[in-house]
Coordinates of C-alpha atoms in Angstrom, one line a residue:
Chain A
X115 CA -81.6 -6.6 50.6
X116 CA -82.2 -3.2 52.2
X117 CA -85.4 -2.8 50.7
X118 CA -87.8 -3.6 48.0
X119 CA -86.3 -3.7 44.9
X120 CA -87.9 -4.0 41.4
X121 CA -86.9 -4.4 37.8
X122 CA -86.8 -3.3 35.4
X123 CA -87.2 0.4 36.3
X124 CA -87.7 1.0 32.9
X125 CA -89.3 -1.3 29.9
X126 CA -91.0 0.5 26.4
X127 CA -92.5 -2.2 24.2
X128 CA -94.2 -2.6 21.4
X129 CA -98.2 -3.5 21.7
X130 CA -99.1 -6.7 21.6
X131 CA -95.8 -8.1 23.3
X132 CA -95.9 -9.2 26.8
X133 CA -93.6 -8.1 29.4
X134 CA -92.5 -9.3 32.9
X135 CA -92.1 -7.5 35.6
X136 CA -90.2 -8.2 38.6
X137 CA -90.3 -7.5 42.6
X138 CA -87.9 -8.2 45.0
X139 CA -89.5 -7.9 48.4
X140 CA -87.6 -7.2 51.4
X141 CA -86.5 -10.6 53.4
X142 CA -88.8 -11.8 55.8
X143 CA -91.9 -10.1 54.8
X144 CA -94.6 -12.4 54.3
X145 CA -97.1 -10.0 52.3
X146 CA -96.4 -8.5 48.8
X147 CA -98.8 -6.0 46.8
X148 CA -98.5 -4.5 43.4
X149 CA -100.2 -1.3 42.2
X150 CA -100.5 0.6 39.2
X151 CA -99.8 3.9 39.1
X152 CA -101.1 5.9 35.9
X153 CA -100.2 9.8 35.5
X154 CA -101.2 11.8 38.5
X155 CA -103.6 9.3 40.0
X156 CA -103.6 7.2 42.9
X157 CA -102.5 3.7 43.6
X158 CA -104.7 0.8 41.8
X159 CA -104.5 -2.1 43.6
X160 CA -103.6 -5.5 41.5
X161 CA -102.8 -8.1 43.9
X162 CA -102.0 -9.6 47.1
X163 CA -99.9 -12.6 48.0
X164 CA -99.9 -13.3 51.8
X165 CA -97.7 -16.0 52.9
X166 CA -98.7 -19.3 51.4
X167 CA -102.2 -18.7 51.1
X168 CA -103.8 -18.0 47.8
X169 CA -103.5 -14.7 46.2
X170 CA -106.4 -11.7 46.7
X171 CA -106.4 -11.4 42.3
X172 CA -109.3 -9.6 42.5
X173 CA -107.9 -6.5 41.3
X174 CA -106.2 -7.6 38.1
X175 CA -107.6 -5.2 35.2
X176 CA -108.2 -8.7 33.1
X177 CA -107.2 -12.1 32.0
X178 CA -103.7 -10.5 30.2
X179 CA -102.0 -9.9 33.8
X180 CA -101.1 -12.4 36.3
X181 CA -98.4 -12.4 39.0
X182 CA -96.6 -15.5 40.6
X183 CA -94.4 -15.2 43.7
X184 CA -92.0 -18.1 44.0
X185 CA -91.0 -19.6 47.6
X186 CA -92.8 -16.5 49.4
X187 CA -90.0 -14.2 47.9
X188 CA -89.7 -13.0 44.3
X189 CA -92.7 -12.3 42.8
X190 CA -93.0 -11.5 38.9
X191 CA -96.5 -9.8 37.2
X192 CA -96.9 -10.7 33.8
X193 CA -98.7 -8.5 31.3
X194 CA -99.7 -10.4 28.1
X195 CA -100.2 -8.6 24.7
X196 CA -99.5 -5.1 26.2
X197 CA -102.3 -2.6 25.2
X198 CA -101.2 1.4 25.5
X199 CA -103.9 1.8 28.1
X200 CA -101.0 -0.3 30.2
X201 CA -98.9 2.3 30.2
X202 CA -98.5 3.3 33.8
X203 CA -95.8 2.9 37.0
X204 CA -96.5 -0.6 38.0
X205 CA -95.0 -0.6 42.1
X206 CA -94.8 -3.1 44.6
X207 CA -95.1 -3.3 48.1
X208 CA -94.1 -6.1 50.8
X209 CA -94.9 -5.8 54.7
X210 CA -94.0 -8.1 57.4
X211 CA -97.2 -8.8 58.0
X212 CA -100.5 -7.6 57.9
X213 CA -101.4 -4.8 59.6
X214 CA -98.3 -3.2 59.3
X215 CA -97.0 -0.6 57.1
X216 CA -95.8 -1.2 53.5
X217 CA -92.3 -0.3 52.1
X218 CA -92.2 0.5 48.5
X219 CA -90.1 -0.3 45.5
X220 CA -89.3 2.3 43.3
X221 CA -91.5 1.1 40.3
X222 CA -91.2 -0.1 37.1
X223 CA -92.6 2.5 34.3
X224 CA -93.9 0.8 31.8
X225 CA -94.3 2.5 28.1
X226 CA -96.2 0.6 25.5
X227 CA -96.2 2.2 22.3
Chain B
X903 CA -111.2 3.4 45.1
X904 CA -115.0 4.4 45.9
X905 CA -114.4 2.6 49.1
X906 CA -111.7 5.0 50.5
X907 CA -112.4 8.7 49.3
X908 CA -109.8 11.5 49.4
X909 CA -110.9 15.4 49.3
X910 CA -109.5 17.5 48.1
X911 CA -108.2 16.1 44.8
X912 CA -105.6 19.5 44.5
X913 CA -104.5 21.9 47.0
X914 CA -102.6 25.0 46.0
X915 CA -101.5 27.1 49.0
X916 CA -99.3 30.0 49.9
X917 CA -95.8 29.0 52.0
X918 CA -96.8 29.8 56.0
X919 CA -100.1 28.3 55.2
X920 CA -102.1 25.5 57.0
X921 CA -103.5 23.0 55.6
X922 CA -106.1 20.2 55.7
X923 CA -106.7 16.9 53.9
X924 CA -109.0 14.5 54.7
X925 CA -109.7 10.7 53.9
X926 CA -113.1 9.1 54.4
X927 CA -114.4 5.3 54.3
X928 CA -117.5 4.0 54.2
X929 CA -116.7 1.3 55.9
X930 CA -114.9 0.5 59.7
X931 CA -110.9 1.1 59.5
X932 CA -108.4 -1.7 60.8
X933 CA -106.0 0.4 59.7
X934 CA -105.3 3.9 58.1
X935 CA -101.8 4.7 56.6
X936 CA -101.0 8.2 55.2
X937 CA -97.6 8.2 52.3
X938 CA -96.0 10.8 50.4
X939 CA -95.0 10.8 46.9
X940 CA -93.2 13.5 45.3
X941 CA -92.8 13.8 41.6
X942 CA -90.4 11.1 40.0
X943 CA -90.0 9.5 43.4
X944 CA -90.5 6.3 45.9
X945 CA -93.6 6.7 48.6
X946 CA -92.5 7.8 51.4
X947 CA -94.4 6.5 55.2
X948 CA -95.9 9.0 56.9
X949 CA -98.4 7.8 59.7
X950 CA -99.8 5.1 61.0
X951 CA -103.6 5.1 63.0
X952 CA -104.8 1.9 64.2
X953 CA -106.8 3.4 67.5
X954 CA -110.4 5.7 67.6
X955 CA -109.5 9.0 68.6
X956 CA -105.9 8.3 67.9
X957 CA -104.0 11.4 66.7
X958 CA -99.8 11.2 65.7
X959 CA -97.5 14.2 64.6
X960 CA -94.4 14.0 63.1
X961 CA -92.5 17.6 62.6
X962 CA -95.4 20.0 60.9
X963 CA -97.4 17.3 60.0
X964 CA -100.5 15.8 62.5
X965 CA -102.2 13.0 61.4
X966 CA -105.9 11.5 63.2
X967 CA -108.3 8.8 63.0
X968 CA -112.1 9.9 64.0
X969 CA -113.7 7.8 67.0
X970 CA -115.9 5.7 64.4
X971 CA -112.6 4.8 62.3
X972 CA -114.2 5.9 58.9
X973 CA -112.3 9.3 58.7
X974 CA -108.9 10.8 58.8
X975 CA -107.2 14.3 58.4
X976 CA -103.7 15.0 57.6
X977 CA -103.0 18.5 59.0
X978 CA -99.8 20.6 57.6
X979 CA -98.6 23.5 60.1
X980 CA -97.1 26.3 58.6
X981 CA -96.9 24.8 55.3
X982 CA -93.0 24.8 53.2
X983 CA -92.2 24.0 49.5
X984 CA -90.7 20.7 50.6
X985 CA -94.6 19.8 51.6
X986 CA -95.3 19.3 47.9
X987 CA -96.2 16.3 46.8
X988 CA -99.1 13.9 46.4
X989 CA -100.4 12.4 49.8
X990 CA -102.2 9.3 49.8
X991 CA -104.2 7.4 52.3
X992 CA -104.3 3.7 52.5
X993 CA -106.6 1.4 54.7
X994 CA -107.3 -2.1 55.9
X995 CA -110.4 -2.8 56.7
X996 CA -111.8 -4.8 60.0
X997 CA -112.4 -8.3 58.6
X998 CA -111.1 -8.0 55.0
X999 CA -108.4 -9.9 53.2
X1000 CA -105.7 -7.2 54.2
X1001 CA -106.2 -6.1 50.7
X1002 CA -104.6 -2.6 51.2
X1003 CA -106.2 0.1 49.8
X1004 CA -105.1 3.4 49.1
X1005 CA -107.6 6.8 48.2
X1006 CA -106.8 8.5 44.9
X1007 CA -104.5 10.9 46.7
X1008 CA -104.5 14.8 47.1
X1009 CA -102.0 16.9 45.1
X1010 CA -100.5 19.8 46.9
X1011 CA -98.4 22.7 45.7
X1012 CA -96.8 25.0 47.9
X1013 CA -96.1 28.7 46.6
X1014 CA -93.5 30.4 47.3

């Protein structure tokens, strides 16, 4: 695709249901990030997937999110019995490679009432 | 992040302004990257430093990377409405993961 897509761009769920999240990065690009965004703050990093090493996790808030990217493309971040403190823009990022810059999806906003 | 600081947190200037914002690491930059983000929308790429010394400009906006790599500064000329936004600085750092890490951004409103 043109660029980095993600979906949904817009999930509310209930708490305690778990959601999935998905990222579409942009062809080629062998790095992937998410980030979560809360209201009027910066970008929290989550995760990192570079090629076919294993993942950077180290910034997953705790045991409830995880994040698989399949064949070095699609990548999906599962959030497990969703807490309102989840609430937040959840982005993603891909990058040719390192040392580059990122291009952004547009974010999925995630309500959890 | 405490490892990459932005200051200041909000800017409120007057249109015709100039303006400075500045992004500080405690450790050695690989890499420093400066986005935009206005409200309800996608980051947008500003800059890219990768050199000591290195300074880039792009329309109003000059961007540069101190000789030790642990500082930048965004500089706005002249400052417009369509400046607003929240600016954010993102780094790599020389030996690291490529872990990319981004400040807690600056806010800026432009007035009229």
């Amino acid at each position: 695709g043109a660029g980095v897509s993600q979906s949904p761009s817009n999930k509310v769920t209930e708490k305690g249901k778990d959601v999935e999240l998905r990222c579409d990065p942009i062809s080629g690009h062998t790095a992937l990030y998410w980030y979560r965004q809360s209201l009027g703050q910066g970008l929290e990093f989550l995760i990192y997937f570079q090629g076919n090493s294993a993942p950077d996790k180290s910034g997953l808030p705790s045991d409830r999110f995880s994040a698989e990217r399949t064949g070095g493309s699609v990548s999906t971040l599962t959030i497990q019995r969703t807490q309102q403190e989840d609430s937040a823009v959840y982005l993603c990022a891909s990058r040719p490679d390192s040392n580059e810059k990122l291009f952004f999806g547009s974010g999925t906003q995630l309500s959890v009432l | 992040s405490q490892e990459l600081e932005q200051s200041p947190q909000s800017l409120i200037v007057q249109e015709g302004k100039n303006l400075t914002i500045n992004c500080t690491s405690s450790k050695t930059l690989y890499g420093l990257y400066w986005y935009k983000q206005k409200y309800g929308e996608g980051l947008i790429f500003l800059m890219m430093l990768q050199k000591g010394g290195e300074e880039k400009s792009h329309e109003k906006i000059t961007a540069k990377l101190d000789e030790k790599k642990q500082q930048s500064s965004l500089h706005i000329t002249a400052s417009q409405p369509s400046h607003a936004g929240i600016y954010l600085c993102g780094a790599d750092w020389t030996g690291a993961t490529n872990k990319l890490i981004f400040g807690t951004g600056t806010l800026l409103a432009v007035q009229p």
